[in-house]
Short mmCIF file of C-alpha atoms in Angstrom, two decimals:
data_model
loop_
_atom_site.label_atom_id
_atom_site.label_comp_id
_atom_site.label_asym_id
_atom_site.label_seq_id
_atom_site.Cartn_x
_atom_site.Cartn_y
_atom_site.Cartn_z
CA UNK A 1 131.64 134.65 91.89
CA UNK A 2 130.38 132.56 94.67
CA UNK A 3 129.73 135.67 96.81
CA UNK A 4 128.06 137.47 93.93
CA UNK A 5 126.03 134.39 93.14
CA UNK A 6 125.06 133.90 97.23
CA UNK A 7 124.11 137.66 97.48
CA UNK A 8 121.88 137.43 94.05
CA UNK A 9 120.14 134.10 95.70
CA UNK A 10 119.58 136.05 98.90
CA UNK A 11 117.93 138.79 97.12
CA UNK A 12 115.74 137.00 94.84
CA UNK A 13 114.46 134.45 97.84
CA UNK A 14 113.49 137.45 99.87
CA UNK A 15 111.52 139.34 96.80
CA UNK A 16 109.75 135.68 96.61
CA UNK A 17 109.17 135.44 100.10
CA UNK A 18 107.85 138.90 100.13
CA UNK A 19 105.75 138.04 97.07
CA UNK A 20 104.49 134.69 98.76
CA UNK A 21 102.08 136.71 100.88
CA UNK A 22 99.82 137.53 98.18
CA UNK A 23 99.43 133.74 97.20
CA UNK A 24 96.33 131.92 98.15
CA UNK A 25 96.55 129.30 101.00
CA UNK A 26 97.32 125.61 100.62
CA UNK A 27 94.28 123.85 98.98
CA UNK A 28 92.07 127.04 99.23
CA UNK A 29 88.97 126.43 96.97
CA UNK A 30 88.62 129.82 96.42
CA UNK A 31 92.17 130.44 94.84
CA UNK A 32 92.37 131.97 91.40
CA UNK A 33 93.53 128.75 89.86
CA UNK A 34 90.57 126.86 91.11
CA UNK A 35 87.61 129.42 90.80
CA UNK A 36 88.55 130.83 87.19
CA UNK A 37 85.90 129.90 84.69
CA UNK A 38 88.44 128.29 82.40
CA UNK A 39 89.10 125.60 85.11
CA UNK A 40 85.46 125.08 85.81
CA UNK A 41 85.00 124.63 81.99
CA UNK A 42 87.39 121.97 81.68
CA UNK A 43 86.07 120.08 84.65
CA UNK A 44 82.25 120.14 83.84
CA UNK A 45 82.47 120.24 79.86
CA UNK A 46 85.27 117.93 79.07
CA UNK A 47 83.17 114.90 79.15
CA UNK A 48 80.32 116.45 76.99
CA UNK A 49 82.71 117.75 74.39
CA UNK A 50 84.98 114.83 73.97
CA UNK A 51 83.67 111.94 75.65
CA UNK A 52 87.35 111.49 77.44
CA UNK A 53 87.14 110.97 81.21
CA UNK A 54 90.56 111.87 81.68
CA UNK A 55 90.64 115.69 81.72
CA UNK A 56 94.43 115.99 81.59
CA UNK A 57 94.53 114.02 78.32
CA UNK A 58 91.74 115.94 76.82
CA UNK A 59 93.32 119.36 77.75
CA UNK A 60 96.56 118.23 76.64
CA UNK A 61 95.83 116.72 73.05
CA UNK A 62 92.52 118.65 72.26
CA UNK A 63 92.28 121.95 73.96
CA UNK A 64 95.83 122.84 74.14
CA UNK A 65 96.84 120.64 70.83
CA UNK A 66 99.25 123.46 69.52
CA UNK A 67 100.99 123.41 72.84
CA UNK A 68 101.52 119.55 72.69
CA UNK A 69 102.47 119.63 69.09
CA UNK A 70 105.22 122.03 69.44
CA UNK A 71 106.36 120.37 72.80
CA UNK A 72 106.77 117.16 70.75
CA UNK A 73 108.65 119.42 67.92
CA UNK A 74 110.79 120.62 70.95
CA UNK A 75 111.73 116.90 71.99
CA UNK A 76 112.39 116.34 68.22
CA UNK A 77 114.73 119.05 68.02
CA UNK A 78 116.51 118.19 71.26
CA UNK A 79 117.11 114.81 70.00
CA UNK A 80 118.44 116.23 66.51
CA UNK A 81 120.59 118.68 68.44
CA UNK A 82 122.18 115.85 70.62
CA UNK A 83 122.99 114.00 67.46
CA UNK A 84 124.47 117.00 65.84
CA UNK A 85 126.56 117.84 69.03
CA UNK A 86 127.76 114.35 70.14
CA UNK A 87 127.62 111.94 66.87
CA UNK A 88 131.25 111.00 65.70
CA UNK A 89 131.36 109.08 62.58
CA UNK A 90 134.28 106.79 61.78
CA UNK A 91 135.38 106.55 65.28
CA UNK A 92 139.17 107.66 64.80
CA UNK A 93 138.50 111.03 66.85
CA UNK A 94 138.95 111.77 70.44
CA UNK A 95 140.24 108.12 71.13
CA UNK A 96 143.05 109.49 73.69
CA UNK A 97 141.07 109.74 77.13
CA UNK A 98 138.34 108.00 76.93
CA UNK A 99 137.31 106.13 79.96
CA UNK A 100 137.27 102.48 79.36
CA UNK A 101 135.19 100.33 81.72
CA UNK A 102 136.57 96.89 82.53
CA UNK A 103 134.88 94.62 80.02
CA UNK A 104 132.88 91.74 81.88
CA UNK A 105 131.61 88.54 81.02
CA UNK A 106 127.83 88.78 80.23
CA UNK A 107 125.83 88.02 83.52
CA UNK A 108 123.32 85.21 83.33
CA UNK A 109 121.02 86.50 85.94
CA UNK A 110 120.96 89.83 84.54
CA UNK A 111 120.17 88.91 81.24
CA UNK A 112 117.57 86.41 82.24
CA UNK A 113 115.92 88.99 84.17
CA UNK A 114 115.93 91.45 81.47
CA UNK A 115 114.45 89.02 79.13
CA UNK A 116 111.65 88.36 81.36
CA UNK A 117 111.05 92.02 82.42
CA UNK A 118 111.34 93.30 79.02
CA UNK A 119 108.03 92.22 77.41
CA UNK A 120 106.09 93.40 80.60
CA UNK A 121 107.46 96.73 80.62
CA UNK A 122 106.59 97.06 76.71
CA UNK A 123 103.15 95.87 77.42
CA UNK A 124 102.69 98.20 80.18
CA UNK A 125 104.03 100.93 78.15
CA UNK A 126 101.18 100.26 75.24
CA UNK A 127 98.85 100.30 78.02
CA UNK A 128 99.52 103.51 79.18
CA UNK A 129 99.39 104.98 75.70
CA UNK A 130 96.32 103.13 74.67
CA UNK A 131 94.35 103.65 77.75
CA UNK A 132 95.68 107.30 78.33
CA UNK A 133 92.46 109.04 78.16
CA UNK A 134 90.44 106.70 80.52
CA UNK A 135 93.38 106.39 83.34
CA UNK A 136 96.22 108.13 84.20
CA UNK A 137 98.77 108.13 81.19
CA UNK A 138 99.07 109.23 77.62
CA UNK A 139 101.71 109.29 74.99
CA UNK A 140 104.53 111.07 76.89
CA UNK A 141 104.42 108.56 79.69
CA UNK A 142 104.11 105.76 77.80
CA UNK A 143 106.83 106.90 75.47
CA UNK A 144 109.20 107.20 78.21
CA UNK A 145 108.45 103.77 79.68
CA UNK A 146 108.80 102.15 76.10
CA UNK A 147 112.15 103.99 75.72
CA UNK A 148 113.48 102.91 79.31
CA UNK A 149 112.65 99.36 78.12
CA UNK A 150 115.14 99.59 75.48
CA UNK A 151 117.60 101.57 77.73
CA UNK A 152 117.34 98.57 79.98
CA UNK A 153 118.19 96.10 76.97
CA UNK A 154 121.26 98.03 76.22
CA UNK A 155 122.35 98.08 79.91
CA UNK A 156 121.81 94.46 80.51
CA UNK A 157 123.68 93.59 77.06
CA UNK A 158 125.20 96.41 75.45
CA UNK A 159 124.39 99.05 72.92
CA UNK A 160 125.42 96.88 69.88
CA UNK A 161 122.84 94.17 71.04
CA UNK A 162 119.88 96.77 71.53
CA UNK A 163 120.54 98.26 68.07
CA UNK A 164 119.42 95.07 66.55
CA UNK A 165 116.02 95.92 67.61
CA UNK A 166 116.41 99.78 67.35
CA UNK A 167 119.05 100.74 64.80
CA UNK A 168 119.96 104.43 64.37
CA UNK A 169 118.21 105.16 61.22
CA UNK A 170 114.93 103.27 62.44
CA UNK A 171 115.21 105.57 65.62
CA UNK A 172 115.40 108.72 63.51
CA UNK A 173 112.59 107.53 61.16
CA UNK A 174 110.20 106.65 64.18
CA UNK A 175 111.04 110.26 65.82
CA UNK A 176 110.00 112.17 62.41
CA UNK A 177 107.24 109.74 62.05
CA UNK A 178 105.72 110.72 65.50
CA UNK A 179 105.64 114.44 64.63
CA UNK A 180 104.14 114.04 61.16
CA UNK A 181 101.43 111.59 62.70
CA UNK A 182 100.35 114.37 65.00
CA UNK A 183 100.61 117.20 62.54
CA UNK A 184 98.99 115.01 60.00
CA UNK A 185 95.84 115.04 62.03
CA UNK A 186 95.95 118.84 62.05
CA UNK A 187 96.40 118.77 58.42
CA UNK A 188 93.49 116.13 57.78
CA UNK A 189 91.31 118.63 59.94
CA UNK A 190 92.52 121.45 57.46
CA UNK A 191 91.43 119.36 54.37
CA UNK A 192 87.89 119.13 55.51
CA UNK A 193 87.80 122.89 55.99
CA UNK A 194 88.06 123.41 59.72
CA UNK A 195 90.81 124.56 61.83
CA UNK A 196 94.14 122.89 62.30
CA UNK A 197 94.05 120.40 64.90
CA UNK A 198 90.20 120.76 65.42
CA UNK A 199 89.39 117.15 65.51
CA UNK A 200 85.61 117.27 65.59
CA UNK A 201 85.45 117.36 61.80
CA UNK A 202 87.38 113.95 61.37
CA UNK A 203 83.95 112.33 62.12
CA UNK A 204 83.76 111.81 58.29
CA UNK A 205 86.79 109.72 58.67
CA UNK A 206 86.66 107.95 61.88
CA UNK A 207 83.67 106.10 63.54
CA UNK A 208 81.20 107.31 65.80
CA UNK A 209 79.88 111.10 66.52
CA UNK A 210 81.98 114.25 66.65
CA UNK A 211 82.78 113.67 70.18
CA UNK A 212 83.85 110.34 69.64
CA UNK A 213 86.00 111.57 66.58
CA UNK A 214 87.85 113.84 68.95
CA UNK A 215 88.56 110.98 71.35
CA UNK A 216 90.04 108.81 68.85
CA UNK A 217 92.09 111.56 67.40
CA UNK A 218 93.31 112.16 70.71
CA UNK A 219 94.69 108.50 70.87
CA UNK A 220 96.08 109.01 67.32
CA UNK A 221 97.94 112.14 68.30
CA UNK A 222 99.04 110.30 71.48
CA UNK A 223 100.47 107.45 69.52
CA UNK A 224 102.33 110.21 67.56
CA UNK A 225 103.86 111.58 70.61
CA UNK A 226 104.57 108.10 72.01
CA UNK A 227 106.56 107.27 69.08
CA UNK A 228 108.80 110.36 69.05
CA UNK A 229 109.53 110.13 72.72
CA UNK A 230 110.60 106.51 72.58
CA UNK A 231 112.76 107.23 69.87
CA UNK A 232 114.34 110.33 71.42
CA UNK A 233 114.67 108.80 74.89
CA UNK A 234 116.66 105.89 73.72
CA UNK A 235 118.64 108.15 71.10
CA UNK A 236 119.58 110.43 74.13
CA UNK A 237 120.76 107.38 75.95
CA UNK A 238 122.61 105.71 73.31
CA UNK A 239 124.56 108.71 72.18
CA UNK A 240 125.51 109.72 75.83
CA UNK A 241 126.61 106.41 76.89
CA UNK A 242 128.73 105.87 73.94
CA UNK A 243 130.16 109.37 73.62
CA UNK A 244 128.68 109.70 69.99
CA UNK A 245 130.29 106.62 68.59
CA UNK A 246 127.19 104.19 68.95
CA UNK A 247 129.43 101.44 69.34
CA UNK A 248 129.76 99.55 72.62
CA UNK A 249 128.32 101.81 75.21
CA UNK A 250 128.82 101.49 79.05
CA UNK B 1 104.74 132.52 116.74
CA UNK B 2 102.85 134.25 114.20
CA UNK B 3 105.38 134.03 111.77
CA UNK B 4 105.75 130.18 112.36
CA UNK B 5 102.23 129.78 111.80
CA UNK B 6 102.63 131.86 108.62
CA UNK B 7 105.14 129.49 107.63
CA UNK B 8 103.08 126.47 108.29
CA UNK B 9 100.17 127.67 106.33
CA UNK B 10 102.08 128.33 103.34
CA UNK B 11 104.89 125.52 103.56
CA UNK B 12 104.69 124.75 99.87
CA UNK B 13 105.70 128.13 98.96
CA UNK B 14 108.39 128.02 101.16
CA UNK B 15 109.85 124.64 99.93
CA UNK B 16 109.42 125.55 96.43
CA UNK B 17 111.42 129.06 97.09
CA UNK B 18 114.14 127.08 99.13
CA UNK B 19 114.41 124.43 96.07
CA UNK B 20 114.46 126.95 93.57
CA UNK B 21 117.22 129.01 95.48
CA UNK B 22 119.52 125.93 95.83
CA UNK B 23 119.09 125.39 92.14
CA UNK B 24 119.69 129.07 91.26
CA UNK B 25 122.88 128.99 93.50
CA UNK B 26 124.09 125.85 91.92
CA UNK B 27 123.59 127.48 88.40
CA UNK B 28 125.40 130.64 89.17
CA UNK B 29 128.03 129.72 91.67
CA UNK B 30 129.10 126.17 91.05
CA UNK B 31 132.39 125.88 88.86
CA UNK B 32 131.45 122.13 87.71
CA UNK B 33 129.10 121.94 84.46
CA UNK B 34 127.56 118.85 85.69
CA UNK B 35 126.79 120.32 88.96
CA UNK B 36 125.21 123.26 86.89
CA UNK B 37 122.98 120.89 85.11
CA UNK B 38 121.87 119.24 88.68
CA UNK B 39 121.07 122.71 89.82
CA UNK B 40 118.94 123.38 86.74
CA UNK B 41 117.11 120.08 87.45
CA UNK B 42 116.23 121.19 90.98
CA UNK B 43 115.20 124.55 89.64
CA UNK B 44 112.73 122.64 87.05
CA UNK B 45 111.61 120.52 89.86
CA UNK B 46 110.83 123.49 92.20
CA UNK B 47 108.67 125.15 89.46
CA UNK B 48 106.86 121.87 88.98
CA UNK B 49 105.99 121.45 92.72
CA UNK B 50 104.74 125.15 92.84
CA UNK B 51 102.56 124.49 89.74
CA UNK B 52 101.05 121.52 91.06
CA UNK B 53 100.57 123.07 94.74
CA UNK B 54 98.59 126.06 93.52
CA UNK B 55 96.54 123.67 91.66
CA UNK B 56 95.55 121.74 94.76
CA UNK B 57 92.19 122.13 95.71
CA UNK B 58 90.70 120.53 99.23
CA UNK B 59 88.30 118.00 99.13
CA UNK B 60 89.00 117.41 95.32
CA UNK B 61 90.51 114.30 93.62
CA UNK B 62 92.45 114.07 90.34
CA UNK B 63 90.92 115.44 87.03
CA UNK B 64 89.75 111.89 85.96
CA UNK B 65 86.01 111.14 85.89
CA UNK B 66 85.34 107.38 87.50
CA UNK B 67 83.86 105.15 85.10
CA UNK B 68 81.40 104.16 87.95
CA UNK B 69 79.99 107.69 87.50
CA UNK B 70 79.64 107.54 83.94
CA UNK B 71 77.81 104.25 83.67
CA UNK B 72 75.34 105.31 86.63
CA UNK B 73 74.23 108.38 84.92
CA UNK B 74 74.27 106.62 81.54
CA UNK B 75 70.82 105.70 80.80
CA UNK B 76 68.56 108.05 82.95
CA UNK B 77 70.11 111.11 81.90
CA UNK B 78 69.77 110.43 78.15
CA UNK B 79 65.75 109.89 78.88
CA UNK B 80 65.77 113.06 80.66
CA UNK B 81 67.17 114.84 77.75
CA UNK B 82 64.57 113.28 75.20
CA UNK B 83 62.06 114.65 77.29
CA UNK B 84 63.51 118.07 77.57
CA UNK B 85 63.71 118.19 73.94
CA UNK B 86 60.23 117.06 73.35
CA UNK B 87 58.74 119.83 75.80
CA UNK B 88 60.92 122.42 74.29
CA UNK B 89 59.35 121.60 71.03
CA UNK B 90 55.73 121.36 72.65
CA UNK B 91 56.16 124.70 74.26
CA UNK B 92 57.51 126.63 71.09
CA UNK B 93 53.98 126.87 69.61
CA UNK B 94 52.37 129.19 72.61
CA UNK B 95 55.41 130.92 74.10
CA UNK B 96 56.46 134.36 73.67
CA UNK B 97 59.52 135.70 71.80
CA UNK B 98 62.01 135.17 74.42
CA UNK B 99 60.55 132.04 75.66
CA UNK B 100 60.67 130.92 72.10
CA UNK B 101 64.72 131.87 71.67
CA UNK B 102 65.42 130.03 75.26
CA UNK B 103 63.45 126.98 74.20
CA UNK B 104 65.33 126.78 70.64
CA UNK B 105 68.65 127.09 72.42
CA UNK B 106 67.58 124.31 74.80
CA UNK B 107 66.32 121.99 72.02
CA UNK B 108 69.54 122.76 70.03
CA UNK B 109 71.53 122.11 73.30
CA UNK B 110 69.78 118.87 74.03
CA UNK B 111 69.75 117.89 70.42
CA UNK B 112 73.32 118.14 70.24
CA UNK B 113 73.90 115.42 72.70
CA UNK B 114 70.72 113.55 71.38
CA UNK B 115 72.44 112.49 68.19
CA UNK B 116 74.28 110.14 69.89
CA UNK B 117 72.22 109.52 72.91
CA UNK B 118 74.45 106.67 74.52
CA UNK B 119 76.54 109.19 75.90
CA UNK B 120 75.78 110.41 79.66
CA UNK B 121 75.13 114.04 80.27
CA UNK B 122 76.86 114.12 83.44
CA UNK B 123 76.36 116.66 86.20
CA UNK B 124 79.63 117.56 87.32
CA UNK B 125 80.53 119.65 90.26
CA UNK B 126 83.80 121.72 89.83
CA UNK B 127 84.53 121.43 93.28
CA UNK B 128 85.06 117.73 93.08
CA UNK B 129 88.02 117.88 90.66
CA UNK B 130 91.20 119.91 90.78
CA UNK B 131 92.21 122.07 87.93
CA UNK B 132 93.70 120.01 85.08
CA UNK B 133 95.40 122.56 83.40
CA UNK B 134 98.45 122.82 85.84
CA UNK B 135 98.78 119.12 85.24
CA UNK B 136 98.78 119.52 81.88
CA UNK B 137 101.48 122.24 81.95
CA UNK B 138 103.78 120.45 84.07
CA UNK B 139 103.40 117.16 82.34
CA UNK B 140 105.08 118.93 79.22
CA UNK B 141 107.43 120.67 81.57
CA UNK B 142 108.66 117.35 82.70
CA UNK B 143 109.37 116.28 79.13
CA UNK B 144 111.20 119.20 78.08
CA UNK B 145 112.88 119.22 81.32
CA UNK B 146 114.42 116.00 80.16
CA UNK B 147 115.29 117.37 76.76
CA UNK B 148 117.21 120.42 77.93
CA UNK B 149 118.99 118.06 80.49
CA UNK B 150 119.92 115.73 77.53
CA UNK B 151 121.12 118.65 75.34
CA UNK B 152 123.09 120.13 78.26
CA UNK B 153 124.86 116.80 79.25
CA UNK B 154 125.52 116.20 75.48
CA UNK B 155 127.21 119.81 75.27
CA UNK B 156 129.08 118.82 78.63
CA UNK B 157 130.33 115.78 77.03
CA UNK B 158 131.54 117.54 74.15
CA UNK B 159 133.38 119.76 76.14
CA UNK B 160 135.13 116.98 78.16
CA UNK B 161 136.28 115.36 74.83
CA UNK B 162 137.72 118.54 73.80
CA UNK B 163 139.26 119.96 77.13
CA UNK B 164 139.51 116.81 79.30
CA UNK B 165 137.77 118.47 82.03
CA UNK B 166 134.25 119.68 83.19
CA UNK B 167 135.31 122.70 85.35
CA UNK B 168 134.00 125.83 83.95
CA UNK B 169 137.28 127.96 85.08
CA UNK B 170 139.95 125.46 83.38
CA UNK B 171 137.77 125.54 80.18
CA UNK B 172 137.97 129.39 80.34
CA UNK B 173 141.68 128.95 80.98
CA UNK B 174 142.39 126.61 78.17
CA UNK B 175 140.48 128.67 75.76
CA UNK B 176 142.38 132.02 76.68
CA UNK B 177 145.57 129.86 76.45
CA UNK B 178 144.75 128.80 72.70
CA UNK B 179 144.19 132.26 71.86
#
């Protein structure tokens, strides 16, 4: 198996190296990726069409709204799949060869540091979501940071302690709410007779002009993405660390 | 020497290919399921590197407009467009058919911005910013990578609970033995 794998890898590498000759040089301004009119349109028109200075967020949440919606659904589905695979109810199953870490006394320094850091991390996560269309950031990044704050809590204390704030049921509700919030913006646009996820028409609901309505809707869908990513990140951690029992964790 | 120069010119592709092949080899040839997942992660990282490197453009910056730029052009540009609209309306009367259509288009375009004239009309040079599309694609690819890695680890953990091992060959043996 190793030899077959090695030969396959060598052949693929040679083919790729052969193809690499046709690629543009590093940083070439004339490369297809940089000179194609789609890229130019995104760069020159994004601000005029959406009032969002961060083009990445605008392309992510508006021009490619479908892509991002289903990306969020992929994450949601992954979370559901992991729950379906790992979650054990009751806890009498597969008790035999579980590696037991030695139980230690709670560490004062660790817990104090965690208590000090946690609000800062969460505040930063909210900033990353809320300021995502003016500086680097957005729902995915902010959601991951927010999820990481709960993971830190679970690591410094234990999973039981973290679950006081984010119980399993609330996690699932949040994940579903995020996807529905995103899709809700699309449906709201449909209700006004526009295309799905075409936020311009939401100017009837949101303050400001058409362009500002796009900007505000982007914030809304980013918040939805943030909810889902936060919930699923913590859900993945808690299930993997507790072997699906959701009890003590690491 | 020429060959080395060629490698130096396209080192980003070489590194991408080497990383991708490491990942592919780990996925195909390694016996340990966790090592296979590590290979998958390396593979995904290689693709992210590839995309971001083809998006790079010399003398260009990240695709985020600076607030300083926006505020600078803010007022004067809006004024310019008001003038342009008035001019367009003025010319309308005595212009030929073709000019009429052009003026109408300009007026419409300017009017669109004028409805809310507190927004600046920026003159952005596409050469100053890198292509945002590749960054968007990779942003989502990273998150999907995390999701697939999570599912993979969950399956591995379940298999470990079932068979007591993460070695592929031993798991296949155990399944054969059960039959």
